Structures are given as structure tokens and as C-alpha cells.
Short mmCIF file of C-alpha atoms in Angstrom, two decimals:
data_model
loop_
_atom_site.label_atom_id
_atom_site.label_comp_id
_atom_site.label_asym_id
_atom_site.label_seq_id
_atom_site.Cartn_x
_atom_site.Cartn_y
_atom_site.Cartn_z
CA MET A 1 -94.02 175.75 28.67
CA ALA A 2 -91.51 178.03 30.43
CA ARG A 3 -87.77 177.26 30.28
CA LEU A 4 -85.68 176.54 33.37
CA GLY A 5 -83.66 179.58 34.46
CA LEU A 6 -83.36 182.07 37.31
CA GLY A 7 -86.70 183.59 36.36
CA ALA A 8 -88.43 180.21 36.73
CA LEU A 9 -87.13 179.35 40.21
CA GLY A 10 -90.30 180.55 41.92
CA ARG A 11 -92.37 178.12 39.87
CA LEU A 12 -90.40 175.06 40.96
CA PRO A 13 -91.73 172.71 43.64
CA GLU A 14 -90.09 173.57 46.96
CA ALA A 15 -88.24 170.24 47.16
CA SER A 16 -86.76 170.75 43.70
CA ARG A 17 -85.22 174.21 44.17
CA PRO A 18 -81.42 174.58 44.05
CA LEU A 19 -79.35 175.02 47.20
CA LEU A 20 -77.37 177.80 45.46
CA ARG A 21 -78.24 180.45 42.90
CA PRO A 22 -75.79 180.71 40.01
CA GLY A 23 -73.87 183.96 40.35
CA ASP A 24 -74.18 184.13 44.13
CA VAL A 25 -70.99 182.09 44.72
CA PRO A 26 -67.76 183.25 43.02
CA ALA A 27 -65.88 180.66 41.01
CA GLY A 28 -63.04 178.71 42.58
CA VAL A 29 -63.27 175.53 40.49
CA VAL A 30 -62.93 174.91 36.77
CA HIS A 31 -64.31 171.63 35.49
CA LEU A 32 -63.26 170.25 32.11
CA GLY A 33 -65.83 167.88 30.60
CA LEU A 34 -69.41 169.16 30.77
CA GLY A 35 -71.10 165.80 30.37
CA ALA A 36 -73.95 164.14 32.20
CA PHE A 37 -71.66 162.50 34.75
CA HIS A 38 -70.18 165.77 35.98
CA ARG A 39 -73.60 167.33 36.32
CA ALA A 40 -74.91 164.38 38.35
CA HIS A 41 -71.76 163.89 40.44
CA GLN A 42 -69.11 166.57 41.12
CA ALA A 43 -71.57 169.44 40.62
CA VAL A 44 -74.01 167.91 43.12
CA TYR A 45 -71.29 167.26 45.71
CA THR A 46 -69.90 170.79 45.31
CA GLU A 47 -73.28 172.50 45.59
CA GLU A 48 -74.07 170.58 48.79
CA ALA A 49 -70.60 171.26 50.22
CA VAL A 50 -70.82 175.01 49.60
CA ALA A 51 -74.40 175.19 50.86
CA ARG A 52 -73.37 173.51 54.13
CA ALA A 53 -69.88 174.92 54.71
CA GLY A 54 -69.57 178.02 52.53
CA GLY A 55 -66.63 179.11 50.42
CA ASP A 56 -65.99 180.66 47.02
CA TRP A 57 -66.25 177.40 45.13
CA GLY A 58 -68.63 178.01 42.26
CA ILE A 59 -67.81 175.91 39.19
CA ILE A 60 -67.00 177.20 35.72
CA ALA A 61 -67.74 174.17 33.58
CA VAL A 62 -65.98 173.78 30.23
CA ALA A 63 -67.19 171.61 27.36
CA PRO A 64 -64.16 170.55 25.30
CA ARG A 65 -66.11 170.12 22.06
CA SER A 66 -69.93 169.95 22.21
CA VAL A 67 -71.50 173.38 21.93
CA ASP A 68 -75.10 172.21 22.39
CA ILE A 69 -74.82 171.72 26.16
CA VAL A 70 -73.10 175.11 26.48
CA ARG A 71 -75.98 176.79 24.67
CA ALA A 72 -78.60 174.97 26.73
CA LEU A 73 -76.99 175.86 30.05
CA THR A 74 -76.32 179.45 29.01
CA GLU A 75 -79.99 179.90 28.16
CA GLN A 76 -80.89 178.36 31.55
CA ASP A 77 -78.53 180.61 33.57
CA GLY A 78 -76.39 177.59 34.42
CA LEU A 79 -79.25 175.67 36.04
CA PHE A 80 -80.03 172.01 35.31
CA SER A 81 -81.85 169.19 37.04
CA VAL A 82 -80.81 165.76 38.27
CA THR A 83 -83.45 163.07 38.65
CA SER A 84 -82.59 160.16 40.94
CA ASN A 85 -84.44 157.05 39.76
CA SER A 86 -85.06 153.77 41.51
CA GLY A 87 -87.74 151.12 41.61
CA GLU A 88 -89.23 152.93 44.60
CA GLY A 89 -89.72 156.21 42.71
CA SER A 90 -87.98 159.34 41.48
CA ARG A 91 -86.78 162.62 42.93
CA THR A 92 -85.87 165.63 40.79
CA ARG A 93 -83.97 168.67 41.99
CA VAL A 94 -82.30 171.60 40.30
CA VAL A 95 -78.58 172.19 40.83
CA GLY A 96 -77.10 175.71 41.04
CA ALA A 97 -73.39 174.97 41.40
CA LEU A 98 -72.32 176.44 38.06
CA ALA A 99 -70.90 179.95 38.05
CA GLY A 100 -70.42 179.87 34.30
CA VAL A 101 -70.02 177.68 31.22
CA ARG A 102 -67.44 177.84 28.46
CA HIS A 103 -66.71 176.12 25.14
CA ALA A 104 -63.04 175.15 24.84
CA ALA A 105 -63.07 174.57 21.08
CA GLY A 106 -64.69 177.98 20.52
CA ASP A 107 -62.58 179.94 22.99
CA PRO A 108 -59.40 178.08 23.93
CA ALA A 109 -57.63 181.29 24.93
CA GLY A 110 -60.42 182.02 27.38
CA VAL A 111 -60.01 178.61 29.00
CA VAL A 112 -56.24 179.11 29.26
CA ALA A 113 -56.89 182.47 30.95
CA LEU A 114 -59.24 180.79 33.42
CA LEU A 115 -56.52 178.37 34.46
CA ALA A 116 -54.21 181.32 35.08
CA ASP A 117 -56.76 183.11 37.29
CA PRO A 118 -55.64 183.16 40.97
CA ALA A 119 -59.27 182.74 42.06
CA ILE A 120 -59.29 179.25 40.50
CA ARG A 121 -57.64 176.82 42.92
CA VAL A 122 -59.08 173.50 41.73
CA LEU A 123 -59.45 171.99 38.26
CA THR A 124 -61.47 168.77 37.96
CA LEU A 125 -61.76 166.65 34.84
CA THR A 126 -64.19 164.09 33.39
CA VAL A 127 -62.99 163.81 29.79
CA THR A 128 -62.97 159.96 29.38
CA GLU A 129 -59.93 157.75 29.01
CA LYS A 130 -59.16 158.51 25.37
CA ALA A 131 -58.66 162.25 25.95
CA TYR A 132 -55.57 161.59 28.07
CA GLN A 133 -53.73 160.13 25.05
CA LEU A 134 -51.99 157.50 27.17
CA ASP A 135 -50.63 154.16 26.04
CA PRO A 136 -52.81 151.62 27.94
CA ALA A 137 -49.90 149.21 28.23
CA THR A 138 -47.40 151.67 29.71
CA GLY A 139 -49.47 154.57 31.02
CA GLN A 140 -47.11 156.92 29.17
CA LEU A 141 -48.13 159.82 26.95
CA ARG A 142 -48.69 158.80 23.32
CA PRO A 143 -49.23 162.13 21.55
CA ASP A 144 -51.05 162.34 18.25
CA ALA A 145 -50.44 165.01 15.62
CA GLU A 146 -52.92 167.39 17.25
CA LEU A 147 -51.20 167.25 20.63
CA VAL A 148 -47.77 167.59 19.03
CA ALA A 149 -49.01 170.79 17.37
CA ASP A 150 -50.41 172.03 20.70
CA LEU A 151 -47.05 171.52 22.38
CA THR A 152 -44.72 172.74 19.66
CA THR A 153 -46.56 175.62 17.93
CA ASP A 154 -48.39 178.81 18.91
CA ARG A 155 -51.75 177.76 17.52
CA PRO A 156 -54.72 177.67 19.95
CA PRO A 157 -54.76 174.35 21.84
CA ARG A 158 -57.21 171.73 20.61
CA THR A 159 -56.51 168.80 22.95
CA VAL A 160 -57.08 168.31 26.66
CA PRO A 161 -53.36 167.90 27.48
CA GLY A 162 -52.62 170.93 25.32
CA LEU A 163 -55.14 173.05 27.21
CA LEU A 164 -53.74 171.92 30.55
CA VAL A 165 -50.13 172.65 29.65
CA ARG A 166 -50.92 176.05 28.14
CA GLY A 167 -53.01 176.92 31.18
CA LEU A 168 -50.34 175.86 33.65
CA LEU A 169 -47.65 177.76 31.79
CA ALA A 170 -49.84 180.86 31.84
CA ARG A 171 -50.44 180.34 35.56
CA ALA A 172 -46.73 179.98 36.18
CA ALA A 173 -46.02 183.17 34.22
CA ALA A 174 -48.58 185.03 36.36
CA ASP A 175 -47.36 183.34 39.57
CA ALA A 176 -51.07 182.88 40.26
CA GLY A 177 -50.76 180.53 43.23
CA PRO A 178 -51.13 176.80 43.77
CA ILE A 179 -53.79 174.66 42.14
CA ALA A 180 -54.93 171.03 42.33
CA LEU A 181 -55.62 169.12 39.09
CA VAL A 182 -58.13 166.42 39.96
CA SER A 183 -58.85 163.62 37.51
CA CYS A 184 -62.30 162.10 38.03
CA ASP A 185 -62.00 159.64 35.15
CA ASN A 186 -61.93 155.87 35.52
CA LEU A 187 -58.19 155.40 35.19
CA PRO A 188 -55.89 153.51 37.55
CA SER A 189 -53.95 155.95 39.74
CA ASN A 190 -55.65 158.71 37.79
CA GLY A 191 -53.88 161.53 39.62
CA ARG A 192 -50.46 160.02 39.08
CA LEU A 193 -51.27 159.41 35.41
CA LEU A 194 -52.36 163.02 35.07
CA ARG A 195 -49.14 164.21 36.73
CA GLY A 196 -47.15 162.06 34.31
CA LEU A 197 -49.12 163.43 31.36
CA VAL A 198 -48.39 167.03 32.37
CA THR A 199 -44.73 166.32 33.16
CA ARG A 200 -44.14 164.48 29.89
CA SER A 201 -45.97 167.17 27.90
CA LEU A 202 -43.76 169.85 29.43
CA GLU A 203 -40.69 167.81 28.52
CA TYR A 204 -42.00 167.32 25.00
CA ALA A 205 -42.53 171.07 24.65
CA ASP A 206 -39.25 171.87 26.36
CA GLY A 207 -38.04 174.28 23.69
CA ARG A 208 -41.11 176.45 24.23
CA VAL A 209 -41.29 176.27 28.03
CA PRO A 210 -39.95 179.42 29.74
CA ALA A 211 -37.09 178.99 32.19
CA GLY A 212 -38.33 177.98 35.61
CA ALA A 213 -41.91 177.22 34.46
CA ALA A 214 -41.58 173.44 34.80
CA ASP A 215 -40.13 173.89 38.31
CA TRP A 216 -43.05 176.17 39.18
CA VAL A 217 -45.53 173.52 38.08
CA ARG A 218 -43.72 170.86 40.10
CA ASP A 219 -43.80 173.03 43.24
CA HIS A 220 -47.29 174.52 42.97
CA VAL A 221 -49.52 171.90 41.34
CA SER A 222 -50.90 168.78 43.04
CA PHE A 223 -52.54 165.78 41.38
CA PRO A 224 -54.70 163.95 43.94
CA CYS A 225 -56.09 160.57 42.92
CA THR A 226 -59.82 159.97 43.12
CA MET A 227 -62.47 157.31 42.73
CA VAL A 228 -65.89 158.32 41.44
CA ASP A 229 -69.05 156.27 41.23
CA ARG A 230 -72.58 156.92 40.07
CA ILE A 231 -74.45 155.33 37.19
CA VAL A 232 -75.51 158.17 34.89
CA PRO A 233 -76.96 157.05 31.55
CA ALA A 234 -76.88 159.35 28.56
CA SER A 235 -79.88 161.69 28.57
CA THR A 236 -82.73 160.82 26.23
CA PRO A 237 -85.98 162.56 25.23
CA GLN A 238 -87.59 160.59 28.05
CA THR A 239 -85.11 162.11 30.52
CA LEU A 240 -86.17 165.60 29.43
CA ALA A 241 -89.87 164.70 29.52
CA ASP A 242 -89.57 163.29 33.05
CA ALA A 243 -87.80 166.45 34.24
CA GLU A 244 -90.43 168.70 32.66
CA ARG A 245 -93.20 166.73 34.33
CA ALA A 246 -91.50 166.96 37.75
CA LEU A 247 -90.49 170.62 37.53
CA GLY A 248 -93.27 172.20 35.51
CA VAL A 249 -90.65 173.86 33.25
CA VAL A 250 -88.52 172.71 30.32
CA ASP A 251 -84.94 171.64 31.13
CA LEU A 252 -82.84 170.86 28.06
CA ALA A 253 -79.81 169.98 30.23
CA ALA A 254 -81.59 167.46 32.45
CA VAL A 255 -79.82 164.29 33.55
CA ALA A 256 -81.03 161.16 35.31
CA ALA A 257 -79.02 158.87 37.58
CA GLU A 258 -79.27 156.15 40.16
CA PRO A 259 -79.60 157.33 43.79
CA TYR A 260 -76.23 155.84 44.81
CA ARG A 261 -73.12 157.99 44.58
CA GLN A 262 -69.57 157.87 45.91
CA TRP A 263 -66.49 160.08 45.69
CA VAL A 264 -63.16 159.15 47.28
CA ILE A 265 -60.51 161.89 47.12
CA GLU A 266 -56.89 162.09 48.25
CA ASP A 267 -56.73 165.21 50.40
CA ASP A 268 -53.93 167.13 48.67
CA PHE A 269 -55.15 170.64 47.81
CA PRO A 270 -52.48 173.33 48.21
CA GLY A 271 -54.90 176.14 47.36
CA GLY A 272 -57.83 174.84 49.43
CA ARG A 273 -60.96 172.99 48.37
CA PRO A 274 -64.71 172.75 48.95
CA ALA A 275 -65.73 170.84 52.09
CA TRP A 276 -66.78 167.85 50.00
CA GLU A 277 -66.80 165.61 53.07
CA ARG A 278 -69.83 167.60 54.26
CA ALA A 279 -71.64 166.22 51.19
CA GLY A 280 -70.58 162.63 51.89
CA ALA A 281 -67.26 162.36 50.04
CA VAL A 282 -64.49 160.25 51.55
CA LEU A 283 -61.23 162.18 52.05
CA THR A 284 -58.23 159.89 52.37
CA THR A 285 -54.45 159.69 52.09
CA ASP A 286 -54.65 156.84 49.55
CA ALA A 287 -57.46 156.35 47.04
CA GLY A 288 -55.73 153.31 45.49
CA PRO A 289 -57.63 150.51 47.26
CA TRP A 290 -60.96 152.26 46.60
CA GLU A 291 -60.05 152.79 42.98
CA ARG A 292 -59.10 149.16 42.42
CA LEU A 293 -62.31 148.05 44.16
CA LYS A 294 -64.41 150.12 41.80
CA LEU A 295 -62.48 149.45 38.60
CA ARG A 296 -62.41 145.69 39.10
CA ALA A 297 -65.63 144.89 40.97
CA LEU A 298 -67.91 147.50 39.39
CA ASN A 299 -66.46 148.64 36.07
CA GLY A 300 -65.22 145.14 35.31
CA LEU A 301 -68.69 143.71 35.91
CA HIS A 302 -70.20 146.55 33.89
CA SER A 303 -68.03 145.71 30.87
CA ALA A 304 -68.66 141.97 31.26
CA THR A 305 -72.43 142.55 31.35
CA ALA A 306 -72.26 144.95 28.41
CA TYR A 307 -70.33 142.63 26.07
CA LEU A 308 -72.29 139.51 26.95
CA GLY A 309 -75.58 141.40 26.97
CA ALA A 310 -74.97 143.03 23.60
CA LEU A 311 -73.99 139.68 22.07
CA ALA A 312 -77.20 138.18 23.44
CA GLY A 313 -79.33 141.01 22.03
CA ARG A 314 -80.10 142.78 25.30
CA GLU A 315 -80.47 146.55 25.02
CA THR A 316 -79.81 147.57 28.63
CA ILE A 317 -77.64 146.39 31.50
CA ALA A 318 -80.71 145.58 33.61
CA GLU A 319 -82.11 143.44 30.80
CA ALA A 320 -78.76 141.70 30.35
CA LEU A 321 -78.71 140.67 34.01
CA ARG A 322 -81.86 138.66 33.32
CA ILE A 323 -79.94 136.35 30.98
CA PRO A 324 -80.09 132.96 32.76
CA HIS A 325 -76.96 132.22 34.79
CA LEU A 326 -75.25 135.57 34.11
CA THR A 327 -75.48 136.80 37.70
CA THR A 328 -74.10 133.46 38.90
CA VAL A 329 -71.10 133.85 36.61
CA LEU A 330 -70.56 137.47 37.68
CA ARG A 331 -70.71 136.48 41.35
CA ARG A 332 -68.05 133.84 40.72
CA LEU A 333 -65.92 136.39 38.90
CA VAL A 334 -66.03 138.65 41.96
CA ALA A 335 -65.58 135.96 44.62
CA GLU A 336 -63.05 133.71 42.91
CA GLU A 337 -60.92 136.23 41.00
CA VAL A 338 -61.52 139.91 41.72
CA ALA A 339 -61.57 139.46 45.50
CA VAL A 340 -58.26 137.58 45.52
CA SER A 341 -56.49 139.92 43.07
CA PHE A 342 -55.95 142.88 45.42
CA THR A 343 -56.29 144.14 49.00
CA PRO A 344 -59.50 146.17 49.44
CA PRO A 345 -59.97 149.21 51.72
CA ASP A 346 -60.05 148.42 55.42
CA GLY A 347 -63.39 147.02 56.53
CA VAL A 348 -64.72 146.48 52.98
CA SER A 349 -65.86 143.05 51.73
CA VAL A 350 -65.33 142.73 47.97
CA VAL A 351 -68.04 140.08 47.77
CA ASP A 352 -70.56 142.30 49.58
CA TYR A 353 -69.56 145.22 47.36
CA GLY A 354 -70.16 143.01 44.31
CA GLU A 355 -73.66 142.16 45.56
CA GLU A 356 -74.42 145.86 45.96
CA VAL A 357 -73.16 146.46 42.42
CA LEU A 358 -75.43 143.77 40.98
CA ALA A 359 -78.40 145.24 42.82
CA ARG A 360 -77.61 148.66 41.36
CA PHE A 361 -77.21 147.24 37.85
CA ALA A 362 -80.61 145.57 38.15
CA ASN A 363 -82.37 148.92 38.74
CA PRO A 364 -84.97 148.76 35.92
CA VAL A 365 -85.37 152.55 35.75
CA ILE A 366 -81.72 153.15 34.83
CA ARG A 367 -81.67 152.28 31.15
CA HIS A 368 -77.91 152.07 30.72
CA ARG A 369 -77.43 150.73 27.18
CA THR A 370 -75.08 147.80 26.71
CA ILE A 371 -73.73 149.36 23.50
CA GLN A 372 -72.86 152.56 25.37
CA ILE A 373 -70.92 150.70 28.07
CA ALA A 374 -69.18 148.60 25.40
CA MET A 375 -67.69 151.70 23.75
CA ASP A 376 -63.92 152.29 23.92
CA GLY A 377 -63.23 148.73 24.99
CA SER A 378 -59.55 148.89 24.09
CA GLN A 379 -59.16 151.76 26.57
CA LYS A 380 -61.28 150.21 29.32
CA LEU A 381 -60.28 146.55 29.20
CA PRO A 382 -56.77 146.95 30.68
CA GLN A 383 -57.74 148.58 33.99
CA ARG A 384 -61.11 146.85 34.32
CA VAL A 385 -60.08 143.27 33.52
CA LEU A 386 -56.47 142.81 32.44
CA HIS A 387 -55.03 144.19 35.69
CA THR A 388 -57.07 141.58 37.56
CA ILE A 389 -55.65 138.88 35.28
CA ALA A 390 -52.09 140.16 35.71
CA ASP A 391 -52.36 140.10 39.51
CA LEU A 392 -53.90 136.62 39.42
CA ARG A 393 -51.04 135.36 37.28
CA ALA A 394 -48.50 136.96 39.62
CA ALA A 395 -50.09 134.87 42.37
CA GLY A 396 -49.97 131.71 40.20
CA VAL A 397 -53.74 131.65 39.57
CA ARG A 398 -55.13 130.70 36.15
CA PRO A 399 -57.97 133.10 35.25
CA ARG A 400 -61.27 131.62 34.24
CA TRP A 401 -64.06 134.18 34.56
CA ALA A 402 -61.91 137.18 33.68
CA ALA A 403 -60.83 135.27 30.56
CA LEU A 404 -64.52 135.01 29.64
CA VAL A 405 -64.78 138.81 29.70
CA VAL A 406 -61.79 139.11 27.37
CA ALA A 407 -63.32 136.55 25.00
CA ALA A 408 -66.65 138.38 25.06
CA TRP A 409 -64.87 141.62 24.09
CA MET A 410 -63.13 139.81 21.23
CA ARG A 411 -66.39 138.39 19.94
CA PHE A 412 -68.06 141.80 20.30
CA ALA A 413 -65.19 143.37 18.32
CA GLN A 414 -65.99 141.00 15.45
CA GLY A 415 -69.21 142.95 15.00
CA ARG A 416 -72.04 140.41 15.11
CA ALA A 417 -74.47 139.47 17.87
CA ASP A 418 -75.59 135.89 18.36
CA ASP A 419 -78.61 136.50 16.10
CA GLY A 420 -76.50 138.10 13.37
CA THR A 421 -77.31 141.71 14.25
CA VAL A 422 -74.49 144.11 13.40
CA LEU A 423 -72.75 145.53 16.48
CA PRO A 424 -70.95 148.89 16.27
CA LEU A 425 -67.24 149.07 17.10
CA ASP A 426 -66.94 152.55 18.60
CA ASP A 427 -63.33 152.53 19.74
CA PRO A 428 -60.25 154.73 19.30
CA LEU A 429 -58.41 151.64 18.02
CA ALA A 430 -61.25 150.54 15.73
CA ALA A 431 -59.09 150.67 12.59
CA ARG A 432 -56.30 148.67 14.23
CA ILE A 433 -58.77 146.10 15.57
CA ARG A 434 -60.46 145.68 12.20
CA ALA A 435 -57.11 145.36 10.45
CA ALA A 436 -55.98 142.71 12.93
CA LEU A 437 -59.19 140.74 12.47
CA ALA A 438 -59.04 141.05 8.69
CA GLY A 439 -55.62 139.42 8.68
CA ALA A 440 -56.50 136.72 11.20
CA ARG A 441 -57.32 133.09 10.65
CA THR A 442 -61.07 132.63 11.07
CA SER A 443 -60.69 130.18 13.96
CA PRO A 444 -60.95 131.31 17.62
CA GLU A 445 -57.22 130.61 17.93
CA GLY A 446 -56.56 132.93 15.01
CA VAL A 447 -58.72 135.71 16.43
CA VAL A 448 -57.05 135.48 19.84
CA GLU A 449 -53.61 135.47 18.22
CA ALA A 450 -54.45 138.56 16.17
CA LEU A 451 -56.01 140.59 18.97
CA PHE A 452 -53.36 139.61 21.52
CA GLY A 453 -50.98 141.26 19.06
CA LEU A 454 -52.49 144.67 19.92
CA THR A 455 -49.71 145.80 22.22
CA GLU A 456 -51.68 148.95 23.02
CA VAL A 457 -54.18 146.71 24.83
CA PHE A 458 -52.44 143.48 25.88
CA PRO A 459 -49.10 143.55 27.72
CA ALA A 460 -46.57 141.22 26.12
CA GLU A 461 -46.29 139.00 29.19
CA LEU A 462 -50.04 138.33 29.25
CA ALA A 463 -50.22 137.79 25.49
CA ALA A 464 -47.43 135.21 25.72
CA ASP A 465 -48.89 133.42 28.74
CA ASP A 466 -50.55 130.12 27.78
CA GLU A 467 -52.40 130.14 31.11
CA VAL A 468 -54.21 133.24 29.85
CA ARG A 469 -54.40 132.45 26.14
CA GLU A 470 -55.88 128.96 26.54
CA PRO A 471 -58.97 129.91 28.60
CA VAL A 472 -59.64 132.88 26.32
CA VAL A 473 -59.57 130.56 23.29
CA GLU A 474 -61.84 128.07 25.08
CA TRP A 475 -64.41 130.75 25.93
CA LEU A 476 -64.30 132.31 22.46
CA THR A 477 -64.80 128.86 20.92
CA ALA A 478 -67.88 128.33 23.10
CA LEU A 479 -69.30 131.79 22.36
CA ASP A 480 -68.79 131.28 18.61
CA ARG A 481 -70.32 127.81 18.64
CA TYR A 482 -73.15 128.13 21.14
CA GLY A 483 -73.79 131.83 21.78
CA VAL A 484 -73.97 133.58 25.14
CA GLU A 485 -76.95 131.86 26.74
CA LYS A 486 -75.84 128.28 26.13
CA THR A 487 -72.24 129.12 27.05
CA LEU A 488 -73.33 130.57 30.39
CA ALA A 489 -75.68 127.65 31.04
CA GLY A 490 -72.83 125.22 30.55
CA ALA A 491 -70.45 127.18 32.75
CA ALA A 492 -72.54 128.19 35.75
#
């Protein structure tokens, strides 16, 4: 079977051919984080925007660590396919937005040089929460030894913040013109957090920052906030087989996703940008309400379903939603707590949005694994659930359903499903969590006390609040005693 690449374009079905040919559009964007989500989201939006409105906005996509995807895309001339799956059928098309691919770990100096290139006016990122090295409780930079070395020595940068700072300093030295750094990760106020990360890193590296460079960054770099949304499961052998069947060629970089997609972007681009609105993106002056809507009413429900589903032995999110009474509980979480915790975008009903989310989660073709969504819980829980609880408490409301999500995470962190199956704790704070649990009393009260002591996760005011602690203990007691299904049956 032939391999996807420029030479195979003529063999593709007409409806599957890319809107752009790699190499035809000069690069204007660098993207850091060459995962499945970028390929199914920002790359698709950018290809459609350039195809409809023009512009030198090809993407040079950079993989921070994994070399396999770089090799696959290099061998395929930057081409890959996206299959949109729903219960009504599938549609596969090839995307040609990439003007090049790079491997940051293998060529950090090359990535720094890219960021100093005047032709590059936009840098987007999908590197996951942990790569930002932020304290979840404060949102402030919490550098590890690797980042400290990036900021205080001449060695090639190995961290995402290190790459950004080195690149911006090189750009300042070359006076290469303005650039927008656009976080597309699920972080609250992601642009402002990214600005703070860069500012704090420059301060940390002050002794090595040339005179005037920090001022140049302040005056020439913008950090627009965004909200991104599309369910994109990790690719599997079945993903590749489905793409091969649809295209008639082998695609080792294929991804699959749900049909739905959304991108909300604050329109602050001093060097210009692709006409993403022509591809359906929402350009706004304030992405905050959209971001809170998605983090709380989609990501929060995703985490809730993942923890409860994994505990109940369900492999995928769609299978978890078939647990009796779970959708009822999730609807009550949205209507009674999420919807009253913040002000949504004008004209948007949080309850209706929640119904759309549940319908998307129930898509049987999107096999989003509960264990995958449950990863990095200590990083995700604050913005997805704890911010809802904090705003409820500020309004004098005692959380009930959000407390269930916290209890489900705590039981998941203990490492056993309801049937005794071992559950993996894939989390940047795994050692801290295990140590806290090892020193805890075995009762639900003891577990809550120990895990509330993780100041990286739980703000002190929430941990000390009996109106939060008590319902979490009650839910954890029920989950320990009865398991997920009986707990939900008694609560719904």
C-alpha cells in the first residue's frame, strides 16, 4: 500500500484532498506541541482560513519531545488526515497546513532561530497544563531544576518556558518585529498565564537578559487568551486502519475526532494573523466567559465522567454515560452549580450547552478512554472543578455535585476500581499524592484530610472550609462503601 505524501495526492478521493499543498504557502505560524489535538483543530482552522482568505500563514509544527510523529510527517511531506466520526458516519480529509515539522529536543537551537525569524508572527501552543510549570493554587511559575538551568546557563533549552524565553530574547536581539504567543491549552486565562510565565522567567534570568530585551518583549509581544474545543482521542491502530480504508493510502499520522469544533480567540495580533473567522472561529475582545463555560461545563463534566467511569470499570466516556443515573447527576451538576457559579457569554444558556456536551460525550464512535481523561488530575481539578466550588462558596452556596467530583478523584487516586482492578495514577504530583495517602488514616476523613493538605491542588481557604470538606467526606464514604453505581442510584 502506498504512503500518504505529495506523490499520492492524485490517488486520493476528490472529497479527501487537502485545500493546500505543503510548501505552497510560506510559514507565518510556529506551533509548539505536535499532538493529535493540534492536527485536528488549529491546523484545520488555519488551512481553511488560508484557503479562503489567503496569506502567508503556513505552520511549522514543533514536537517538544516525541520524534516518532516528526518522522511520520516528514516522510509524508507534512500531510496527515483527520477523520470526523459520528453515529451518522465518517468523513476523512487530508490537511495540508504544515509548512514544516521540527523536533525541539533534537534541535533546540533551530526552534529558537524560528522564533527569531521575522516571517513568523504567531506562535500557538498545545503542550498540556504540566508543561507551563505553574503552581495550580497561585498561577505563578514554579520552576524545576531543568527550567532553572534553561534560564541561568547557556545549555540548549529543554523546557517549553526555556524555549520561549530563549526564542523571544533572540527575536528581541534581531528586532524581528511583533509576535503573538497564543496558548491553546485548557488553562484559565491562558494568555494571561502565559504572559506571567514569560515575564517571571525573564525576571528569573535577569542576570542573563540583555539590557532592553525585557522592555522589547513587553512592547512587541501579545498574549491573547483563547478557548479551544474538540474531542480528539489518542490515535490507535484502528484510527490508522480507518484512514487507510478511506484514503486508499497509508497515513501513519492520522487522527480521528468528533465533528464538533470551536475556537474562541481574543483578537490581539500585532503582527497580523490568519483569517480564522473565515473558518468559523469566534474573534472577541474577551475570551473569559467562553473559557469558563468550557472549563466548567465541558471539561468539568469530562473529568467527572472519567473518574466515576473508571471506578465503575467503564473503558470509554460513552460507556460511562450509560451508568444508571450518571447523566441525571451530571445534569444537576450543570444546572444547580456550574450555571450559578459564573456569568456565561451573552445569549448562551449553560444548561443547553451542558445538554450539547452530554450528547457529544455519548457519541459511540469517539472512544475517549476514561483513564486518558483521568490523567494529570492534580493539574486539571483546580480549573475544572475547584474554581466552581470557590465561586459557589463566595456566593454562600454549599457544593454538592462538585464535591462528588472531588471525592471521585480522591478515590481514583487511591488506585483501585470498585471491582478491585488497579487504576494507574499518571500525574505530575503522583509521588506527593502517594506519600500523602500512605501517611493518612484509612478512613474517608483521613483521606480527605491528607489530600486537602496538597496545597498545590487545594487552596487553603477551600481546604479549611467545613462546607466543602463535609460533603466531600460524605461522598467518599459512600463511594468506598457502596461503589459508584449504588452511590449514584441513591443520590439521583
